[in-house]
PDB file of C-alpha atoms in Angstrom:
ATOM      1  CA  MET A  15      33.656  63.446 115.834  1.00  0.00           C
ATOM      2  CA  GLU A  16      35.813  60.363 116.226  1.00  0.00           C
ATOM      3  CA  GLU A  17      34.306  57.279 117.899  1.00  0.00           C
ATOM      4  CA  ARG A  18      36.091  55.207 120.509  1.00  0.00           C
ATOM      5  CA  CYS A  19      37.499  51.868 119.442  1.00  0.00           C
ATOM      6  CA  ASP A  20      35.420  48.864 120.524  1.00  0.00           C
ATOM      7  CA  LYS A  21      38.226  46.298 120.231  1.00  0.00           C
ATOM      8  CA  THR A  22      39.761  44.293 123.064  1.00  0.00           C
ATOM      9  CA  LEU A  23      43.525  44.460 123.396  1.00  0.00           C
ATOM     10  CA  PRO A  24      45.713  41.309 123.687  1.00  0.00           C
ATOM     11  CA  CYS A  25      45.993  42.032 127.409  1.00  0.00           C
ATOM     12  CA  GLY A  26      42.201  41.648 127.731  1.00  0.00           C
ATOM     13  CA  HIS A  27      41.480  45.310 128.435  1.00  0.00           C
ATOM     14  CA  GLN A  28      39.255  47.626 126.392  1.00  0.00           C
ATOM     15  CA  CYS A  29      41.058  49.775 123.799  1.00  0.00           C
ATOM     16  CA  CYS A  30      40.575  53.514 124.342  1.00  0.00           C
ATOM     17  CA  GLY A  31      41.895  54.476 120.921  1.00  0.00           C
ATOM     18  CA  VAL A  32      40.117  55.675 117.790  1.00  0.00           C
ATOM     19  CA  SER A  33      37.637  53.471 115.956  1.00  0.00           C
ATOM     20  CA  GLY A  34      38.522  52.246 112.483  1.00  0.00           C
ATOM     21  CA  GLU A  35      42.203  51.495 112.950  1.00  0.00           C
ATOM     22  CA  VAL A  36      43.334  48.223 111.385  1.00  0.00           C
ATOM     23  CA  GLU A  37      45.691  47.765 114.307  1.00  0.00           C
ATOM     24  CA  CYS A  38      45.246  49.550 117.611  1.00  0.00           C
ATOM     25  CA  THR A  39      48.084  52.053 118.095  1.00  0.00           C
ATOM     26  CA  LEU A  40      47.213  53.402 121.539  1.00  0.00           C
ATOM     27  CA  PRO A  41      48.825  51.539 124.460  1.00  0.00           C
ATOM     28  CA  CYS A  42      46.560  50.061 127.095  1.00  0.00           C
ATOM     29  CA  LEU A  43      45.418  52.771 129.506  1.00  0.00           C
ATOM     30  CA  GLU A  44      44.582  50.345 132.279  1.00  0.00           C
ATOM     31  CA  ARG A  45      46.690  51.242 135.292  1.00  0.00           C
ATOM     32  CA  ASP A  46      49.491  48.721 135.990  1.00  0.00           C
ATOM     33  CA  CYS A  47      48.747  46.693 132.858  1.00  0.00           C
ATOM     34  CA  GLN A  48      51.601  44.198 132.403  1.00  0.00           C
ATOM     35  CA  MET A  49      51.430  44.668 128.623  1.00  0.00           C
ATOM     36  CA  ASN A  50      52.905  48.152 129.042  1.00  0.00           C
ATOM     37  CA  ASP A  51      55.953  46.765 130.854  1.00  0.00           C
ATOM     38  CA  SER A  52      57.337  45.011 127.784  1.00  0.00           C
ATOM     39  CA  LYS A  53      60.332  46.510 125.970  1.00  0.00           C
ATOM     40  CA  GLU A  54      58.300  46.847 122.766  1.00  0.00           C
ATOM     41  CA  ALA A  55      55.490  48.821 124.413  1.00  0.00           C
ATOM     42  CA  LYS A  56      55.211  52.573 123.931  1.00  0.00           C
ATOM     43  CA  LYS A  57      55.863  54.598 127.064  1.00  0.00           C
ATOM     44  CA  VAL A  58      52.538  55.727 128.530  1.00  0.00           C
ATOM     45  CA  PHE A  59      52.350  58.442 131.182  1.00  0.00           C
ATOM     46  CA  GLN A  60      48.645  58.287 132.000  1.00  0.00           C
ATOM     47  CA  SER A  61      45.924  55.806 132.752  1.00  0.00           C
ATOM     48  CA  GLY A  62      42.318  55.802 131.641  1.00  0.00           C
ATOM     49  CA  ASP A  63      41.334  57.086 135.083  1.00  0.00           C
ATOM     50  CA  ASP A  64      43.318  60.295 134.574  1.00  0.00           C
ATOM     51  CA  GLU A  65      41.572  63.412 133.313  1.00  0.00           C
ATOM     52  CA  CYS A  66      41.878  64.886 129.855  1.00  0.00           C
ATOM     53  CA  ALA A  67      43.376  68.274 130.699  1.00  0.00           C
ATOM     54  CA  ILE A  68      41.018  69.983 128.222  1.00  0.00           C
ATOM     55  CA  CYS A  69      37.549  68.652 129.101  1.00  0.00           C
ATOM     56  CA  LEU A  70      38.467  67.279 132.577  1.00  0.00           C
ATOM     57  CA  GLU A  71      36.644  64.013 131.851  1.00  0.00           C
ATOM     58  CA  GLU A  72      38.409  60.679 132.361  1.00  0.00           C
ATOM     59  CA  LEU A  73      40.462  59.609 129.348  1.00  0.00           C
ATOM     60  CA  LYS A  74      38.681  56.258 129.112  1.00  0.00           C
ATOM     61  CA  GLU A  75      35.368  58.035 128.478  1.00  0.00           C
ATOM     62  CA  ASP A  76      36.212  58.975 124.879  1.00  0.00           C
ATOM     63  CA  ALA A  77      38.501  58.124 121.966  1.00  0.00           C
ATOM     64  CA  CYS A  78      42.148  58.949 122.680  1.00  0.00           C
ATOM     65  CA  ILE A  79      45.418  59.403 120.820  1.00  0.00           C
ATOM     66  CA  GLN A  80      48.979  59.387 122.101  1.00  0.00           C
ATOM     67  CA  LEU A  81      50.997  62.307 120.733  1.00  0.00           C
ATOM     68  CA  GLU A  82      54.024  61.138 118.783  1.00  0.00           C
ATOM     69  CA  SER A  83      56.074  64.135 119.883  1.00  0.00           C
ATOM     70  CA  CYS A  84      55.896  63.500 123.624  1.00  0.00           C
ATOM     71  CA  GLY A  85      53.783  60.431 124.437  1.00  0.00           C
ATOM     72  CA  HIS A  86      51.016  62.209 126.336  1.00  0.00           C
ATOM     73  CA  VAL A  87      47.444  61.021 125.821  1.00  0.00           C
ATOM     74  CA  TRP A  88      44.491  63.247 124.935  1.00  0.00           C
ATOM     75  CA  HIS A  89      40.905  62.873 123.837  1.00  0.00           C
ATOM     76  CA  ILE A  90      41.249  63.253 120.078  1.00  0.00           C
ATOM     77  CA  ASN A  91      38.055  65.303 119.782  1.00  0.00           C
ATOM     78  CA  CYS A  92      39.230  67.693 122.510  1.00  0.00           C
ATOM     79  CA  ILE A  93      42.697  68.289 121.124  1.00  0.00           C
ATOM     80  CA  TRP A  94      41.327  68.532 117.572  1.00  0.00           C
ATOM     81  CA  GLN A  95      38.984  71.351 118.629  1.00  0.00           C
ATOM     82  CA  GLN A  96      41.794  73.115 120.513  1.00  0.00           C
ATOM     83  CA  LEU A  97      44.175  72.922 117.560  1.00  0.00           C
ATOM     84  CA  GLN A  98      41.462  73.914 115.110  1.00  0.00           C
ATOM     85  CA  LEU A  99      40.782  77.069 117.144  1.00  0.00           C
ATOM     86  CA  ALA A 100      44.520  77.784 117.380  1.00  0.00           C
ATOM     87  CA  ARG A 101      44.828  77.388 113.608  1.00  0.00           C
ATOM     88  CA  GLN A 102      41.908  79.750 113.017  1.00  0.00           C
ATOM     89  CA  ASN A 103      43.542  82.362 115.268  1.00  0.00           C
ATOM     90  CA  LEU A 104      46.939  81.969 113.591  1.00  0.00           C
ATOM     91  CA  PHE A 105      45.687  82.166 110.024  1.00  0.00           C
ATOM     92  CA  CYS A 106      42.451  84.124 110.583  1.00  0.00           C
ATOM     93  CA  SER A 107      40.665  81.346 108.695  1.00  0.00           C
ATOM     94  CA  LYS A 108      37.428  79.537 109.483  1.00  0.00           C
ATOM     95  CA  ASP A 109      38.032  76.375 107.495  1.00  0.00           C
ATOM     96  CA  ILE A 110      40.964  74.149 106.537  1.00  0.00           C
ATOM     97  CA  GLY A 111      40.117  74.731 102.882  1.00  0.00           C
ATOM     98  CA  ASP A 112      40.415  78.518 103.127  1.00  0.00           C
ATOM     99  CA  ASP A 113      43.149  80.389 101.234  1.00  0.00           C
ATOM    100  CA  ILE A 114      45.377  80.857 104.276  1.00  0.00           C
ATOM    101  CA  VAL A 115      47.758  83.279 102.553  1.00  0.00           C
ATOM    102  CA  GLN A 116      44.825  85.592 101.881  1.00  0.00           C
ATOM    103  CA  CYS A 117      43.453  85.065 105.402  1.00  0.00           C
ATOM    104  CA  ARG A 118      46.796  85.824 107.070  1.00  0.00           C
ATOM    105  CA  LYS A 119      46.775  89.352 105.651  1.00  0.00           C
ATOM    106  CA  SER A 120      44.054  90.327 108.123  1.00  0.00           C
ATOM    107  CA  ASN A 121      45.792  88.863 111.197  1.00  0.00           C
ATOM    108  CA  CYS A 122      46.757  91.865 113.339  1.00  0.00           C
ATOM    109  CA  ARG A 123      47.980  89.748 116.271  1.00  0.00           C
ATOM    110  CA  PRO A 124      51.559  88.611 116.856  1.00  0.00           C
ATOM    111  CA  ILE A 125      52.361  85.127 115.571  1.00  0.00           C
ATOM    112  CA  GLU A 126      52.344  82.627 118.433  1.00  0.00           C
ATOM    113  CA  PHE A 127      52.575  78.841 118.495  1.00  0.00           C
ATOM    114  CA  GLY A 128      51.947  78.117 122.193  1.00  0.00           C
ATOM    115  CA  ALA A 129      48.405  76.884 121.528  1.00  0.00           C
ATOM    116  CA  PHE A 130      49.825  74.153 119.275  1.00  0.00           C
ATOM    117  CA  GLU A 131      51.859  72.672 122.119  1.00  0.00           C
ATOM    118  CA  CYS A 132      50.993  69.844 124.470  1.00  0.00           C
ATOM    119  CA  ALA A 133      49.772  71.540 127.648  1.00  0.00           C
ATOM    120  CA  LEU A 134      51.572  68.951 129.786  1.00  0.00           C
ATOM    121  CA  CYS A 135      55.094  69.344 128.393  1.00  0.00           C
ATOM    122  CA  HIS A 136      54.979  72.209 125.821  1.00  0.00           C
ATOM    123  CA  LYS A 137      56.212  70.126 122.902  1.00  0.00           C
ATOM    124  CA  PHE A 138      54.595  70.750 119.514  1.00  0.00           C
ATOM    125  CA  CYS A 139      51.642  68.392 119.009  1.00  0.00           C
ATOM    126  CA  GLU A 140      52.276  65.740 116.386  1.00  0.00           C
ATOM    127  CA  HIS A 141      50.123  62.787 115.339  1.00  0.00           C
ATOM    128  CA  ALA A 142      49.117  61.294 111.998  1.00  0.00           C
ATOM    129  CA  ARG A 143      45.434  62.050 112.662  1.00  0.00           C
ATOM    130  CA  LEU A 144      46.257  65.728 113.260  1.00  0.00           C
ATOM    131  CA  SER A 145      48.366  66.183 110.113  1.00  0.00           C
ATOM    132  CA  SER A 146      45.615  67.868 108.063  1.00  0.00           C
ATOM    133  CA  LEU A 147      45.357  70.548 110.759  1.00  0.00           C
ATOM    134  CA  LEU A 148      49.051  71.011 111.408  1.00  0.00           C
ATOM    135  CA  HIS A 149      50.777  70.611 108.042  1.00  0.00           C
ATOM    136  CA  ASP A 150      50.517  74.316 107.117  1.00  0.00           C
ATOM    137  CA  VAL A 151      51.261  75.352 110.697  1.00  0.00           C
ATOM    138  CA  LYS A 152      54.530  73.390 110.793  1.00  0.00           C
ATOM    139  CA  GLY A 153      55.713  74.951 107.543  1.00  0.00           C
ATOM    140  CA  PHE A 154      54.786  78.401 108.812  1.00  0.00           C
ATOM    141  CA  LYS A 155      56.607  77.801 112.088  1.00  0.00           C
ATOM    142  CA  THR A 156      59.720  76.700 110.186  1.00  0.00           C
ATOM    143  CA  GLN A 157      59.776  80.089 108.426  1.00  0.00           C
ATOM    144  CA  VAL A 158      59.469  81.955 111.729  1.00  0.00           C
ATOM    145  CA  ILE A 159      62.180  79.865 113.396  1.00  0.00           C
ATOM    146  CA  GLU A 160      64.580  80.590 110.537  1.00  0.00           C
ATOM    147  CA  MET A 161      63.966  84.348 110.921  1.00  0.00           C
ATOM    148  CA  ALA A 162      64.486  84.024 114.678  1.00  0.00           C
ATOM    149  CA  ARG A 163      67.762  82.188 114.028  1.00  0.00           C
ATOM    150  CA  VAL A 164      69.062  84.946 111.738  1.00  0.00           C
ATOM    151  CA  HIS A 165      68.162  87.817 114.059  1.00  0.00           C
ATOM    152  CA  ALA A 166      69.422  85.941 117.122  1.00  0.00           C
ATOM    153  CA  LYS A 167      72.816  85.687 115.421  1.00  0.00           C
ATOM    154  CA  TRP A 168      72.830  89.402 114.578  1.00  0.00           C
ATOM    155  CA  ASP A 169      71.814  90.334 118.138  1.00  0.00           C
ATOM    156  CA  GLU A 170      74.231  87.813 119.712  1.00  0.00           C
ATOM    157  CA  ILE A 171      71.494  86.328 121.854  1.00  0.00           C
ATOM    158  CA  HIS A 172      73.804  83.385 122.544  1.00  0.00           C
ATOM    159  CA  LEU A 173      75.822  85.757 124.761  1.00  0.00           C
ATOM    160  CA  GLU A 174      72.852  86.941 126.859  1.00  0.00           C
ATOM    161  CA  LYS A 175      72.773  85.836 130.496  1.00  0.00           C
ATOM    162  CA  ALA A 176      69.423  84.105 129.992  1.00  0.00           C
ATOM    163  CA  VAL A 177      71.161  81.712 127.565  1.00  0.00           C
ATOM    164  CA  THR A 178      74.518  81.316 129.336  1.00  0.00           C
ATOM    165  CA  ASP A 179      73.216  80.905 132.917  1.00  0.00           C
ATOM    166  CA  PRO A 180      72.863  77.176 133.810  1.00  0.00           C
ATOM    167  CA  ASN A 181      69.987  78.078 136.144  1.00  0.00           C
ATOM    168  CA  SER A 182      67.985  79.770 133.390  1.00  0.00           C
ATOM    169  CA  SER A 183      65.097  78.013 131.659  1.00  0.00           C
ATOM    170  CA  TYR A 184      66.686  79.177 128.366  1.00  0.00           C
ATOM    171  CA  TYR A 185      70.148  77.762 129.105  1.00  0.00           C
ATOM    172  CA  ASN A 186      71.731  76.854 125.742  1.00  0.00           C
ATOM    173  CA  LYS A 187      68.323  77.362 124.052  1.00  0.00           C
ATOM    174  CA  VAL A 188      69.075  80.239 121.685  1.00  0.00           C
ATOM    175  CA  ILE A 189      66.055  79.740 119.413  1.00  0.00           C
ATOM    176  CA  ASP A 190      63.618  79.364 122.323  1.00  0.00           C
ATOM    177  CA  ARG A 191      65.002  82.587 123.803  1.00  0.00           C
ATOM    178  CA  ALA A 192      64.726  84.365 120.450  1.00  0.00           C
ATOM    179  CA  LEU A 193      61.108  83.284 120.012  1.00  0.00           C
ATOM    180  CA  HIS A 194      60.419  84.597 123.522  1.00  0.00           C
ATOM    181  CA  VAL A 195      61.928  88.064 123.076  1.00  0.00           C
ATOM    182  CA  TYR A 196      61.018  88.707 119.427  1.00  0.00           C
ATOM    183  CA  THR A 197      57.663  89.440 117.834  1.00  0.00           C
ATOM    184  CA  PHE A 198      56.597  88.223 114.414  1.00  0.00           C
ATOM    185  CA  TYR A 199      53.616  89.321 112.335  1.00  0.00           C
ATOM    186  CA  CYS A 200      51.810  88.402 109.134  1.00  0.00           C
ATOM    187  CA  CYS A 201      52.352  90.989 106.412  1.00  0.00           C
ATOM    188  CA  SER A 202      49.104  92.770 105.543  1.00  0.00           C
ATOM    189  CA  GLU A 203      50.152  92.887 101.874  1.00  0.00           C
ATOM    190  CA  CYS A 204      51.508  89.415 101.069  1.00  0.00           C
ATOM    191  CA  GLY A 205      50.575  87.380 104.155  1.00  0.00           C
ATOM    192  CA  SER A 206      54.154  86.222 104.773  1.00  0.00           C
ATOM    193  CA  PRO A 207      55.601  86.202 108.300  1.00  0.00           C
ATOM    194  CA  PHE A 208      58.128  88.906 109.158  1.00  0.00           C
ATOM    195  CA  TRP A 209      60.251  89.930 112.130  1.00  0.00           C
ATOM    196  CA  GLY A 210      58.661  92.780 114.102  1.00  0.00           C
ATOM    197  CA  GLY A 211      61.334  93.644 116.660  1.00  0.00           C
ATOM    198  CA  ARG A 212      61.978  92.793 120.301  1.00  0.00           C
ATOM    199  CA  LEU A 213      59.057  92.243 122.626  1.00  0.00           C
ATOM    200  CA  GLU A 214      60.411  94.314 125.518  1.00  0.00           C
ATOM    201  CA  CYS A 215      59.709  97.512 123.603  1.00  0.00           C
ATOM    202  CA  PHE A 216      55.990  96.870 124.104  1.00  0.00           C
ATOM    203  CA  GLN A 217      55.149  98.428 127.431  1.00  0.00           C
ATOM    204  CA  ASP A 218      51.554  97.279 127.479  1.00  0.00           C
ATOM    205  CA  ASN A 219      49.843  94.410 125.720  1.00  0.00           C
ATOM    206  CA  ALA A 220      47.401  96.715 123.927  1.00  0.00           C
ATOM    207  CA  ALA A 221      50.161  97.701 121.515  1.00  0.00           C
ATOM    208  CA  LEU A 222      50.399  94.099 120.393  1.00  0.00           C
ATOM    209  CA  LYS A 223      46.767  93.989 119.297  1.00  0.00           C
ATOM    210  CA  VAL A 224      46.048  97.257 117.534  1.00  0.00           C
ATOM    211  CA  LEU A 225      48.750  97.471 114.864  1.00  0.00           C
ATOM    212  CA  ASN A 226      47.274  98.911 111.702  1.00  0.00           C
ATOM    213  CA  ALA A 227      47.786  97.318 108.309  1.00  0.00           C
ATOM    214  CA  GLN A 228      50.483  99.820 107.309  1.00  0.00           C
ATOM    215  CA  ASP A 229      52.662  98.872 110.271  1.00  0.00           C
ATOM    216  CA  ARG A 230      52.203  95.173 109.557  1.00  0.00           C
ATOM    217  CA  CYS A 231      54.138  95.257 106.317  1.00  0.00           C
ATOM    218  CA  CYS A 232      57.249  93.217 105.556  1.00  0.00           C
ATOM    219  CA  ILE A 233      60.307  94.922 104.133  1.00  0.00           C
ATOM    220  CA  ASN A 234      59.805  93.479 100.663  1.00  0.00           C
ATOM    221  CA  CYS A 235      56.291  94.861 100.398  1.00  0.00           C
ATOM    222  CA  GLN A 236      57.413  98.196 101.831  1.00  0.00           C
ATOM    223  CA  LEU A 237      59.994  98.562  99.135  1.00  0.00           C
ATOM    224  CA  GLN A 238      58.225  96.678  96.324  1.00  0.00           C
ATOM    225  CA  LYS A 239      61.604  95.975  94.725  1.00  0.00           C
ATOM    226  CA  ASN A 240      62.242  92.352  95.650  1.00  0.00           C
ATOM    227  CA  ASP A 241      65.119  93.288  97.984  1.00  0.00           C
ATOM    228  CA  GLN A 242      67.022  95.173  95.253  1.00  0.00           C
ATOM    229  CA  VAL A 243      66.754  98.403  97.178  1.00  0.00           C
ATOM    230  CA  CYS A 244      70.084 100.033  96.376  1.00  0.00           C
ATOM    231  CA  SER A 245      70.178 101.972  93.139  1.00  0.00           C
ATOM    232  CA  ALA A 246      73.950 101.446  92.950  1.00  0.00           C
ATOM    233  CA  LYS A 247      74.242  97.696  93.570  1.00  0.00           C
ATOM    234  CA  ALA A 248      71.581  95.053  93.001  1.00  0.00           C
ATOM    235  CA  ASP A 249      73.148  92.757  95.621  1.00  0.00           C
ATOM    236  CA  HIS A 250      72.815  95.365  98.393  1.00  0.00           C
ATOM    237  CA  GLY A 251      69.637  93.913  99.880  1.00  0.00           C
ATOM    238  CA  ALA A 252      67.009  95.113 102.298  1.00  0.00           C
ATOM    239  CA  GLU A 253      69.096  94.223 105.358  1.00  0.00           C
ATOM    240  CA  TYR A 254      71.491  97.113 104.541  1.00  0.00           C
ATOM    241  CA  ILE A 255      68.887  99.871 104.464  1.00  0.00           C
ATOM    242  CA  ILE A 256      69.400 102.796 106.852  1.00  0.00           C
ATOM    243  CA  TYR A 257      66.186 104.265 108.260  1.00  0.00           C
ATOM    244  CA  LYS A 258      65.337 107.494 110.022  1.00  0.00           C
ATOM    245  CA  CYS A 259      63.830 107.174 113.490  1.00  0.00           C
ATOM    246  CA  ARG A 260      60.106 107.764 113.098  1.00  0.00           C
ATOM    247  CA  PHE A 261      59.954 110.051 116.139  1.00  0.00           C
ATOM    248  CA  CYS A 262      63.113 112.174 115.918  1.00  0.00           C
ATOM    249  CA  CYS A 263      66.006 113.330 113.707  1.00  0.00           C
ATOM    250  CA  ASN A 264      68.301 110.376 114.422  1.00  0.00           C
ATOM    251  CA  VAL A 265      69.325 107.271 112.523  1.00  0.00           C
ATOM    252  CA  ALA A 266      67.216 104.289 113.584  1.00  0.00           C
ATOM    253  CA  SER A 267      68.918 101.340 115.275  1.00  0.00           C
ATOM    254  CA  HIS A 268      65.880  99.284 116.334  1.00  0.00           C
ATOM    255  CA  LEU A 269      62.758  97.834 114.771  1.00  0.00           C
ATOM    256  CA  SER A 270      59.656  97.577 116.973  1.00  0.00           C
ATOM    257  CA  PHE A 271      55.859  97.481 116.851  1.00  0.00           C
ATOM    258  CA  GLY A 272      55.841  95.584 113.559  1.00  0.00           C
ATOM    259  CA  SER A 273      57.738  97.911 111.237  1.00  0.00           C
ATOM    260  CA  ILE A 274      58.414 101.086 113.239  1.00  0.00           C
ATOM    261  CA  HIS A 275      62.054 102.169 113.233  1.00  0.00           C
ATOM    262  CA  LEU A 276      63.443 103.800 116.393  1.00  0.00           C
ATOM    263  CA  CYS A 277      66.753 105.242 117.552  1.00  0.00           C
ATOM    264  CA  ASP A 278      68.327 104.152 120.865  1.00  0.00           C
ATOM    265  CA  SER A 279      66.790 107.062 122.756  1.00  0.00           C
ATOM    266  CA  CYS A 280      63.236 106.558 121.477  1.00  0.00           C
ATOM    267  CA  TYR A 281      63.507 102.810 121.945  1.00  0.00           C
ATOM    268  CA  ALA A 282      64.309 103.376 125.635  1.00  0.00           C
ATOM    269  CA  ASP A 283      61.575 106.007 126.084  1.00  0.00           C
ATOM    270  CA  ARG A 284      59.051 104.712 128.644  1.00  0.00           C
ATOM    271  CA  GLU A 285      56.322 106.690 126.889  1.00  0.00           C
ATOM    272  CA  ILE A 286      56.994 105.228 123.449  1.00  0.00           C
ATOM    273  CA  THR A 287      53.929 102.958 123.512  1.00  0.00           C
ATOM    274  CA  LYS A 288      51.620 105.911 124.105  1.00  0.00           C
ATOM    275  CA  LYS A 289      53.333 107.825 121.319  1.00  0.00           C
ATOM    276  CA  VAL A 290      52.943 104.920 118.895  1.00  0.00           C
ATOM    277  CA  LEU A 291      49.242 104.524 119.727  1.00  0.00           C
ATOM    278  CA  ALA A 292      48.470 108.243 119.608  1.00  0.00           C
ATOM    279  CA  GLN A 293      45.248 109.065 117.768  1.00  0.00           C
ATOM    280  CA  PRO A 294      45.116 110.840 115.473  1.00  0.00           C
ATOM    281  CA  PRO A 295      48.693 110.021 114.366  1.00  0.00           C
ATOM    282  CA  THR A 296      51.145 112.813 115.136  1.00  0.00           C
ATOM    283  CA  SER A 297      53.525 114.563 112.762  1.00  0.00           C
ATOM    284  CA  LYS A 298      55.738 117.584 113.462  1.00  0.00           C
ATOM    285  CA  PRO A 299      58.093 119.043 110.821  1.00  0.00           C
ATOM    286  CA  CYS A 300      61.785 119.078 111.700  1.00  0.00           C
ATOM    287  CA  GLY A 301      62.797 122.579 112.801  1.00  0.00           C
ATOM    288  CA  ASN A 302      66.561 122.038 112.695  1.00  0.00           C
ATOM    289  CA  GLU A 303      67.210 120.956 109.127  1.00  0.00           C
ATOM    290  CA  ASN A 304      69.746 123.719 108.520  1.00  0.00           C
ATOM    291  CA  ASP A 305      71.472 123.775 111.904  1.00  0.00           C
ATOM    292  CA  GLU A 306      71.303 121.068 114.556  1.00  0.00           C
ATOM    293  CA  CYS A 307      69.478 118.226 112.781  1.00  0.00           C
ATOM    294  CA  HIS A 308      71.552 115.046 113.161  1.00  0.00           C
ATOM    295  CA  LEU A 309      70.474 113.893 109.748  1.00  0.00           C
ATOM    296  CA  LYS A 310      71.799 117.117 108.198  1.00  0.00           C
ATOM    297  CA  VAL A 311      75.227 116.302 109.675  1.00  0.00           C
ATOM    298  CA  MET A 312      75.080 112.825 108.157  1.00  0.00           C
ATOM    299  CA  ASN A 313      74.179 114.301 104.807  1.00  0.00           C
ATOM    300  CA  ASP A 314      77.255 116.541 104.931  1.00  0.00           C
ATOM    301  CA  LEU A 315      79.514 113.560 105.708  1.00  0.00           C
ATOM    302  CA  TYR A 316      78.106 111.133 103.158  1.00  0.00           C
ATOM    303  CA  PRO A 317      77.101 112.393  99.692  1.00  0.00           C
ATOM    304  CA  THR A 318      74.870 109.349  99.110  1.00  0.00           C
ATOM    305  CA  PHE A 319      72.811 110.059 102.231  1.00  0.00           C
ATOM    306  CA  GLN A 320      69.275 110.848 101.053  1.00  0.00           C
ATOM    307  CA  LEU A 321      68.180 113.696 103.305  1.00  0.00           C
ATOM    308  CA  MET A 322      64.859 115.272 102.436  1.00  0.00           C
ATOM    309  CA  SER A 323      62.445 117.526 104.242  1.00  0.00           C
ATOM    310  CA  HIS A 324      61.113 115.361 107.033  1.00  0.00           C
ATOM    311  CA  SER A 325      58.768 115.267 109.999  1.00  0.00           C
ATOM    312  CA  ASN A 326      58.700 113.296 113.215  1.00  0.00           C
ATOM    313  CA  GLY A 327      55.826 111.521 114.960  1.00  0.00           C
ATOM    314  CA  SER A 328      53.670 108.415 114.902  1.00  0.00           C
ATOM    315  CA  ASP A 329      52.308 109.006 111.403  1.00  0.00           C
ATOM    316  CA  ARG A 330      53.389 106.266 108.985  1.00  0.00           C
ATOM    317  CA  ASN A 331      54.691 108.874 106.511  1.00  0.00           C
ATOM    318  CA  ASN A 332      57.482 109.719 108.973  1.00  0.00           C
ATOM    319  CA  GLU A 333      59.220 106.427 108.125  1.00  0.00           C
ATOM    320  CA  MET A 334      62.082 107.340 105.784  1.00  0.00           C
ATOM    321  CA  ILE A 335      64.889 105.463 104.046  1.00  0.00           C
ATOM    322  CA  LEU A 336      68.155 107.392 104.335  1.00  0.00           C
ATOM    323  CA  GLY A 337      70.551 105.264 102.364  1.00  0.00           C
ATOM    324  CA  CYS A 338      72.449 101.984 101.991  1.00  0.00           C
ATOM    325  CA  ALA A 339      74.925 100.935 104.692  1.00  0.00           C
ATOM    326  CA  MET A 340      77.029  98.969 102.227  1.00  0.00           C
ATOM    327  CA  CYS A 341      77.474 102.001 100.002  1.00  0.00           C
ATOM    328  CA  LEU A 342      78.471 104.175 102.974  1.00  0.00           C
ATOM    329  CA  GLN A 343      81.147 101.657 104.000  1.00  0.00           C
ATOM    330  CA  GLN A 344      82.689 101.815 100.547  1.00  0.00           C
ATOM    331  CA  LEU A 345      83.096 105.620 100.554  1.00  0.00           C
TER     332      LEU A 345
END
């Protein structure tokens, strides 16, 4: 627990910052203090009489810090506890010294960073005294943002109305929009973050919380070949893999629920959440392999298409790699 500074500021008012600082860094929290009107003074949005939005006690009652990212003032002990809990939830760890890569493997919840934001303006919390808590989080968030950037480009999110409409809260904010509509998970095998599809496919929040370890697996761990998934060309990476829809005999065009591949029809099915969560997992052999199976038609057109006996349903074994898109384009 941090103690409140007992120094007196040059303006004559009591410092509300953290004890032990060589030079007080927190601006005076006395309302209408003339010291805060100088050009050199940091902008301060609150006074000591205002409440800490976490504990609802007046700011002047405990040691405070001013966030470097936005300038809002918080009790350091309050925001430390909030961020510590958020970090534990993100990494499934109980202590800063835990092996977070190992801990992340057990995190079955979607990756979210909202709890690391200032509640008053939603900017990511940043302060030197919080760095030990947030260093790993910032690096982790950078990885997720880069994945969001890549998939947003593929999906042309910059053309969506939510991004092009001047009245939208996501106007010209492609990454913010991507983070809103996409889900990301921690791989149950390696602990790395991975893209888990668009959020709108989840038709109830329960589906976000009960993903089993098998469906929380990044593509690299699924394939165990370090992205060299094509037997013909080493540079044909994981992004070119063609999957079968888990629930029917069609080529998948969507990824949802962590690592479940779906065709357009199954993706739009309003009952898909119930089908995904079905217990025990379902599996029904394809009855049209020799006649009307769409995959059989693909196999006739493309010699490299890897059609095998297959089943459809929620069982993990119904995920199937059909071939390499790059190889098909070169035929």
